PDB file of N, CA and C in Angstrom:
ATOM      1  N   UNK A  22     -15.823  76.406  56.105  1.00 96.00           N
ATOM      2  CA  UNK A  22     -15.179  75.507  55.168  1.00 96.00           C
ATOM      3  C   UNK A  22     -14.911  74.185  55.882  1.00 96.00           C
ATOM      4  N   UNK A  23     -14.706  73.145  55.113  1.00 96.00           N
ATOM      5  CA  UNK A  23     -14.410  71.848  55.703  1.00 96.00           C
ATOM      6  C   UNK A  23     -12.901  71.651  55.778  1.00 96.00           C
ATOM      7  N   UNK A  24     -12.475  70.712  56.568  1.00 96.00           N
ATOM      8  CA  UNK A  24     -11.052  70.434  56.723  1.00 96.00           C
ATOM      9  C   UNK A  24     -10.427  69.975  55.411  1.00 96.00           C
ATOM     10  N   UNK A  25     -11.192  69.335  54.563  1.00 93.00           N
ATOM     11  CA  UNK A  25     -10.659  68.889  53.275  1.00 93.00           C
ATOM     12  C   UNK A  25     -10.424  70.049  52.306  1.00 93.00           C
ATOM     13  N   UNK A  26     -10.964  71.241  52.595  1.00 94.00           N
ATOM     14  CA  UNK A  26     -10.799  72.419  51.739  1.00 94.00           C
ATOM     15  C   UNK A  26      -9.675  73.343  52.199  1.00 94.00           C
ATOM     16  N   UNK A  27      -8.929  72.963  53.200  1.00 96.00           N
ATOM     17  CA  UNK A  27      -7.914  73.835  53.788  1.00 96.00           C
ATOM     18  C   UNK A  27      -6.612  73.846  52.999  1.00 96.00           C
ATOM     19  N   UNK A  28      -5.768  74.805  53.336  1.00 96.00           N
ATOM     20  CA  UNK A  28      -4.462  74.968  52.699  1.00 96.00           C
ATOM     21  C   UNK A  28      -3.354  74.547  53.671  1.00 96.00           C
ATOM     22  N   UNK A  29      -2.287  73.940  53.159  1.00 96.00           N
ATOM     23  CA  UNK A  29      -1.157  73.557  54.018  1.00 96.00           C
ATOM     24  C   UNK A  29      -0.481  74.784  54.633  1.00 96.00           C
ATOM     25  N   UNK A  30       0.155  74.562  55.778  1.00 96.00           N
ATOM     26  CA  UNK A  30       0.911  75.596  56.501  1.00 96.00           C
ATOM     27  C   UNK A  30       0.043  76.741  56.993  1.00 96.00           C
ATOM     28  N   UNK A  31      -1.231  76.469  57.262  1.00 97.00           N
ATOM     29  CA  UNK A  31      -2.133  77.456  57.837  1.00 97.00           C
ATOM     30  C   UNK A  31      -2.746  76.877  59.110  1.00 97.00           C
ATOM     31  N   UNK A  32      -3.123  77.770  60.033  1.00 97.00           N
ATOM     32  CA  UNK A  32      -3.765  77.371  61.281  1.00 97.00           C
ATOM     33  C   UNK A  32      -5.268  77.560  61.168  1.00 97.00           C
ATOM     34  N   UNK A  33      -6.001  76.629  61.776  1.00 98.00           N
ATOM     35  CA  UNK A  33      -7.458  76.651  61.750  1.00 98.00           C
ATOM     36  C   UNK A  33      -7.997  76.298  63.130  1.00 98.00           C
ATOM     37  N   UNK A  34      -9.226  76.664  63.370  1.00 98.00           N
ATOM     38  CA  UNK A  34      -9.953  76.311  64.588  1.00 98.00           C
ATOM     39  C   UNK A  34     -11.123  75.417  64.191  1.00 98.00           C
ATOM     40  N   UNK A  35     -11.296  74.301  64.888  1.00 97.00           N
ATOM     41  CA  UNK A  35     -12.422  73.407  64.626  1.00 97.00           C
ATOM     42  C   UNK A  35     -13.692  74.090  65.131  1.00 97.00           C
ATOM     43  N   UNK A  36     -14.665  74.245  64.249  1.00 98.00           N
ATOM     44  CA  UNK A  36     -15.926  74.895  64.592  1.00 98.00           C
ATOM     45  C   UNK A  36     -16.960  73.848  65.001  1.00 98.00           C
ATOM     46  N   UNK A  37     -17.084  72.794  64.202  1.00 97.00           N
ATOM     47  CA  UNK A  37     -18.044  71.740  64.522  1.00 97.00           C
ATOM     48  C   UNK A  37     -17.630  70.438  63.846  1.00 97.00           C
ATOM     49  N   UNK A  38     -18.148  69.358  64.408  1.00 96.00           N
ATOM     50  CA  UNK A  38     -17.915  68.024  63.858  1.00 96.00           C
ATOM     51  C   UNK A  38     -19.272  67.359  63.724  1.00 96.00           C
ATOM     52  N   UNK A  39     -19.578  66.870  62.527  1.00 96.00           N
ATOM     53  CA  UNK A  39     -20.870  66.229  62.286  1.00 96.00           C
ATOM     54  C   UNK A  39     -20.666  64.772  61.927  1.00 96.00           C
ATOM     55  N   UNK A  40     -21.592  63.945  62.347  1.00 94.00           N
ATOM     56  CA  UNK A  40     -21.522  62.530  62.026  1.00 94.00           C
ATOM     57  C   UNK A  40     -22.290  61.704  63.041  1.00 94.00           C
ATOM     58  N   UNK A  41     -22.205  60.390  62.868  1.00 95.00           N
ATOM     59  CA  UNK A  41     -22.895  59.509  63.805  1.00 95.00           C
ATOM     60  C   UNK A  41     -22.111  59.418  65.121  1.00 95.00           C
ATOM     61  N   UNK A  42     -22.702  58.766  66.091  1.00 96.00           N
ATOM     62  CA  UNK A  42     -22.119  58.683  67.433  1.00 96.00           C
ATOM     63  C   UNK A  42     -20.731  58.040  67.416  1.00 96.00           C
ATOM     64  N   UNK A  43     -20.560  57.017  66.613  1.00 96.00           N
ATOM     65  CA  UNK A  43     -19.271  56.319  66.537  1.00 96.00           C
ATOM     66  C   UNK A  43     -18.175  57.246  65.990  1.00 96.00           C
ATOM     67  N   UNK A  44     -18.504  57.972  64.920  1.00 94.00           N
ATOM     68  CA  UNK A  44     -17.545  58.912  64.327  1.00 94.00           C
ATOM     69  C   UNK A  44     -17.186  60.015  65.316  1.00 94.00           C
ATOM     70  N   UNK A  45     -18.182  60.609  65.959  1.00 95.00           N
ATOM     71  CA  UNK A  45     -17.934  61.680  66.923  1.00 95.00           C
ATOM     72  C   UNK A  45     -17.055  61.200  68.073  1.00 95.00           C
ATOM     73  N   UNK A  46     -17.286  59.982  68.538  1.00 95.00           N
ATOM     74  CA  UNK A  46     -16.477  59.423  69.609  1.00 95.00           C
ATOM     75  C   UNK A  46     -15.031  59.229  69.173  1.00 95.00           C
ATOM     76  N   UNK A  47     -14.854  58.730  67.965  1.00 94.00           N
ATOM     77  CA  UNK A  47     -13.497  58.477  67.448  1.00 94.00           C
ATOM     78  C   UNK A  47     -12.738  59.788  67.265  1.00 94.00           C
ATOM     79  N   UNK A  48     -13.387  60.778  66.699  1.00 94.00           N
ATOM     80  CA  UNK A  48     -12.736  62.072  66.474  1.00 94.00           C
ATOM     81  C   UNK A  48     -12.422  62.758  67.803  1.00 94.00           C
ATOM     82  N   UNK A  49     -13.336  62.695  68.749  1.00 93.00           N
ATOM     83  CA  UNK A  49     -13.089  63.303  70.061  1.00 93.00           C
ATOM     84  C   UNK A  49     -11.950  62.593  70.799  1.00 93.00           C
ATOM     85  N   UNK A  50     -11.810  61.295  70.595  1.00 93.00           N
ATOM     86  CA  UNK A  50     -10.761  60.549  71.296  1.00 93.00           C
ATOM     87  C   UNK A  50      -9.355  60.925  70.823  1.00 93.00           C
ATOM     88  N   UNK A  51      -9.228  61.459  69.614  1.00 91.00           N
ATOM     89  CA  UNK A  51      -7.923  61.923  69.139  1.00 91.00           C
ATOM     90  C   UNK A  51      -7.742  63.427  69.378  1.00 91.00           C
ATOM     91  N   UNK A  52      -8.716  64.056  70.007  1.00 90.00           N
ATOM     92  CA  UNK A  52      -8.582  65.447  70.418  1.00 90.00           C
ATOM     93  C   UNK A  52      -9.136  66.488  69.488  1.00 90.00           C
ATOM     94  N   UNK A  53      -9.834  66.101  68.434  1.00 93.00           N
ATOM     95  CA  UNK A  53     -10.421  67.079  67.519  1.00 93.00           C
ATOM     96  C   UNK A  53     -11.827  67.445  67.997  1.00 93.00           C
ATOM     97  N   UNK A  54     -11.873  68.418  68.865  1.00 94.00           N
ATOM     98  CA  UNK A  54     -13.140  68.885  69.424  1.00 94.00           C
ATOM     99  C   UNK A  54     -13.339  70.352  69.028  1.00 94.00           C
ATOM    100  N   UNK A  55     -14.569  70.841  69.045  1.00 95.00           N
ATOM    101  CA  UNK A  55     -14.789  72.250  68.724  1.00 95.00           C
ATOM    102  C   UNK A  55     -13.934  73.157  69.604  1.00 95.00           C
ATOM    103  N   UNK A  56     -13.303  74.139  68.961  1.00 96.00           N
ATOM    104  CA  UNK A  56     -12.418  75.060  69.669  1.00 96.00           C
ATOM    105  C   UNK A  56     -10.955  74.679  69.600  1.00 96.00           C
ATOM    106  N   UNK A  57     -10.674  73.484  69.121  1.00 95.00           N
ATOM    107  CA  UNK A  57      -9.310  72.972  69.029  1.00 95.00           C
ATOM    108  C   UNK A  57      -8.566  73.651  67.878  1.00 95.00           C
ATOM    109  N   UNK A  58      -7.327  74.077  68.131  1.00 97.00           N
ATOM    110  CA  UNK A  58      -6.506  74.686  67.086  1.00 97.00           C
ATOM    111  C   UNK A  58      -5.720  73.592  66.373  1.00 97.00           C
ATOM    112  N   UNK A  59      -5.728  73.636  65.040  1.00 97.00           N
ATOM    113  CA  UNK A  59      -4.974  72.657  64.250  1.00 97.00           C
ATOM    114  C   UNK A  59      -4.136  73.383  63.199  1.00 97.00           C
ATOM    115  N   UNK A  60      -3.051  72.742  62.810  1.00 97.00           N
ATOM    116  CA  UNK A  60      -2.211  73.230  61.718  1.00 97.00           C
ATOM    117  C   UNK A  60      -2.231  72.170  60.629  1.00 97.00           C
ATOM    118  N   UNK A  61      -2.597  72.559  59.426  1.00 98.00           N
ATOM    119  CA  UNK A  61      -2.611  71.620  58.304  1.00 98.00           C
ATOM    120  C   UNK A  61      -1.186  71.515  57.769  1.00 98.00           C
ATOM    121  N   UNK A  62      -0.631  70.314  57.802  1.00 97.00           N
ATOM    122  CA  UNK A  62       0.726  70.081  57.325  1.00 97.00           C
ATOM    123  C   UNK A  62       0.747  69.695  55.853  1.00 97.00           C
ATOM    124  N   UNK A  63      -0.244  68.900  55.444  1.00 96.00           N
ATOM    125  CA  UNK A  63      -0.289  68.426  54.061  1.00 96.00           C
ATOM    126  C   UNK A  63      -1.733  68.193  53.660  1.00 96.00           C
ATOM    127  N   UNK A  64      -2.088  68.639  52.455  1.00 95.00           N
ATOM    128  CA  UNK A  64      -3.435  68.426  51.943  1.00 95.00           C
ATOM    129  C   UNK A  64      -3.338  68.250  50.433  1.00 95.00           C
ATOM    130  N   UNK A  65      -3.017  67.054  50.012  1.00 93.00           N
ATOM    131  CA  UNK A  65      -2.885  66.732  48.596  1.00 93.00           C
ATOM    132  C   UNK A  65      -4.133  65.991  48.133  1.00 93.00           C
ATOM    133  N   UNK A  66      -4.505  66.191  46.887  1.00 87.00           N
ATOM    134  CA  UNK A  66      -5.666  65.492  46.334  1.00 87.00           C
ATOM    135  C   UNK A  66      -5.479  63.981  46.447  1.00 87.00           C
ATOM    136  N   UNK A  67      -6.566  63.295  46.764  1.00 89.00           N
ATOM    137  CA  UNK A  67      -6.608  61.825  46.844  1.00 89.00           C
ATOM    138  C   UNK A  67      -5.676  61.235  47.902  1.00 89.00           C
ATOM    139  N   UNK A  68      -5.248  62.019  48.851  1.00 93.00           N
ATOM    140  CA  UNK A  68      -4.397  61.560  49.948  1.00 93.00           C
ATOM    141  C   UNK A  68      -5.038  61.982  51.266  1.00 93.00           C
ATOM    142  N   UNK A  69      -4.706  61.287  52.344  1.00 96.00           N
ATOM    143  CA  UNK A  69      -5.195  61.749  53.651  1.00 96.00           C
ATOM    144  C   UNK A  69      -4.659  63.142  53.974  1.00 96.00           C
ATOM    145  N   UNK A  70      -5.403  63.876  54.777  1.00 97.00           N
ATOM    146  CA  UNK A  70      -4.980  65.202  55.221  1.00 97.00           C
ATOM    147  C   UNK A  70      -4.155  65.018  56.483  1.00 97.00           C
ATOM    148  N   UNK A  71      -2.955  65.589  56.487  1.00 97.00           N
ATOM    149  CA  UNK A  71      -2.051  65.487  57.625  1.00 97.00           C
ATOM    150  C   UNK A  71      -2.157  66.773  58.432  1.00 97.00           C
ATOM    151  N   UNK A  72      -2.535  66.640  59.714  1.00 97.00           N
ATOM    152  CA  UNK A  72      -2.687  67.807  60.587  1.00 97.00           C
ATOM    153  C   UNK A  72      -1.865  67.618  61.854  1.00 97.00           C
ATOM    154  N   UNK A  73      -1.572  68.741  62.490  1.00 97.00           N
ATOM    155  CA  UNK A  73      -0.853  68.748  63.765  1.00 97.00           C
ATOM    156  C   UNK A  73      -1.736  69.436  64.792  1.00 97.00           C
ATOM    157  N   UNK A  74      -2.007  68.751  65.889  1.00 95.00           N
ATOM    158  CA  UNK A  74      -2.814  69.312  66.967  1.00 95.00           C
ATOM    159  C   UNK A  74      -2.457  68.642  68.284  1.00 95.00           C
ATOM    160  N   UNK A  75      -2.451  69.421  69.337  1.00 92.00           N
ATOM    161  CA  UNK A  75      -2.191  68.904  70.687  1.00 92.00           C
ATOM    162  C   UNK A  75      -0.942  68.025  70.734  1.00 92.00           C
ATOM    163  N   UNK A  76       0.145  68.514  70.141  1.00 93.00           N
ATOM    164  CA  UNK A  76       1.439  67.822  70.098  1.00 93.00           C
ATOM    165  C   UNK A  76       1.385  66.466  69.416  1.00 93.00           C
ATOM    166  N   UNK A  77       0.478  66.306  68.472  1.00 93.00           N
ATOM    167  CA  UNK A  77       0.316  65.035  67.765  1.00 93.00           C
ATOM    168  C   UNK A  77       0.059  65.291  66.287  1.00 93.00           C
ATOM    169  N   UNK A  78       0.653  64.471  65.432  1.00 96.00           N
ATOM    170  CA  UNK A  78       0.343  64.513  64.011  1.00 96.00           C
ATOM    171  C   UNK A  78      -0.705  63.457  63.724  1.00 96.00           C
ATOM    172  N   UNK A  79      -1.726  63.839  62.957  1.00 95.00           N
ATOM    173  CA  UNK A  79      -2.808  62.927  62.602  1.00 95.00           C
ATOM    174  C   UNK A  79      -2.990  62.891  61.094  1.00 95.00           C
ATOM    175  N   UNK A  80      -3.233  61.725  60.562  1.00 96.00           N
ATOM    176  CA  UNK A  80      -3.603  61.574  59.157  1.00 96.00           C
ATOM    177  C   UNK A  80      -5.090  61.235  59.133  1.00 96.00           C
ATOM    178  N   UNK A  81      -5.872  62.090  58.502  1.00 95.00           N
ATOM    179  CA  UNK A  81      -7.325  61.923  58.474  1.00 95.00           C
ATOM    180  C   UNK A  81      -7.801  61.640  57.059  1.00 95.00           C
ATOM    181  N   UNK A  82      -8.687  60.670  56.951  1.00 94.00           N
ATOM    182  CA  UNK A  82      -9.296  60.317  55.671  1.00 94.00           C
ATOM    183  C   UNK A  82     -10.064  61.516  55.123  1.00 94.00           C
ATOM    184  N   UNK A  83     -10.041  61.685  53.827  1.00 93.00           N
ATOM    185  CA  UNK A  83     -10.706  62.833  53.204  1.00 93.00           C
ATOM    186  C   UNK A  83     -12.217  62.845  53.482  1.00 93.00           C
ATOM    187  N   UNK A  84     -12.838  61.676  53.539  1.00 91.00           N
ATOM    188  CA  UNK A  84     -14.273  61.623  53.846  1.00 91.00           C
ATOM    189  C   UNK A  84     -14.538  62.117  55.267  1.00 91.00           C
ATOM    190  N   UNK A  85     -13.647  61.763  56.193  1.00 93.00           N
ATOM    191  CA  UNK A  85     -13.785  62.242  57.570  1.00 93.00           C
ATOM    192  C   UNK A  85     -13.596  63.753  57.631  1.00 93.00           C
ATOM    193  N   UNK A  86     -12.663  64.276  56.859  1.00 94.00           N
ATOM    194  CA  UNK A  86     -12.396  65.715  56.842  1.00 94.00           C
ATOM    195  C   UNK A  86     -13.593  66.513  56.347  1.00 94.00           C
ATOM    196  N   UNK A  87     -14.387  65.926  55.480  1.00 94.00           N
ATOM    197  CA  UNK A  87     -15.558  66.618  54.951  1.00 94.00           C
ATOM    198  C   UNK A  87     -16.616  66.856  56.035  1.00 94.00           C
ATOM    199  N   UNK A  88     -16.540  66.113  57.146  1.00 96.00           N
ATOM    200  CA  UNK A  88     -17.498  66.256  58.236  1.00 96.00           C
ATOM    201  C   UNK A  88     -17.000  67.194  59.343  1.00 96.00           C
ATOM    202  N   UNK A  89     -15.802  67.759  59.162  1.00 97.00           N
ATOM    203  CA  UNK A  89     -15.218  68.641  60.167  1.00 97.00           C
ATOM    204  C   UNK A  89     -15.182  70.065  59.619  1.00 97.00           C
ATOM    205  N   UNK A  90     -15.939  70.964  60.239  1.00 97.00           N
ATOM    206  CA  UNK A  90     -15.985  72.360  59.831  1.00 97.00           C
ATOM    207  C   UNK A  90     -14.916  73.142  60.579  1.00 97.00           C
ATOM    208  N   UNK A  91     -14.166  73.979  59.850  1.00 98.00           N
ATOM    209  CA  UNK A  91     -13.106  74.789  60.456  1.00 98.00           C
ATOM    210  C   UNK A  91     -13.216  76.237  59.986  1.00 98.00           C
ATOM    211  N   UNK A  92     -12.523  77.118  60.705  1.00 97.00           N
ATOM    212  CA  UNK A  92     -12.387  78.496  60.286  1.00 97.00           C
ATOM    213  C   UNK A  92     -10.933  78.892  60.476  1.00 97.00           C
ATOM    214  N   UNK A  93     -10.494  79.921  59.762  1.00 97.00           N
ATOM    215  CA  UNK A  93      -9.111  80.377  59.852  1.00 97.00           C
ATOM    216  C   UNK A  93      -8.857  80.924  61.257  1.00 97.00           C
ATOM    217  N   UNK A  94      -7.717  80.542  61.833  1.00 92.00           N
ATOM    218  CA  UNK A  94      -7.373  80.979  63.183  1.00 92.00           C
ATOM    219  C   UNK A  94      -6.868  82.413  63.175  1.00 92.00           C
TER     220      UNK A  94
END
């Protein structure tokens, strides 16, 4: 499933990240790499997805979330 399809208050593991070199670099620089555990804090329609990972809260654009594959932790 993609990060945009997740449910709030659940833990997930990043399986893969797809995109161009610039996108992959940006996502890796904030710590979202394969194997990373994340907790979805908020996932409302038409709003950024709010996640918690590596002691940091991140707001991710829904289009970016569609390129991040996750599985339930």
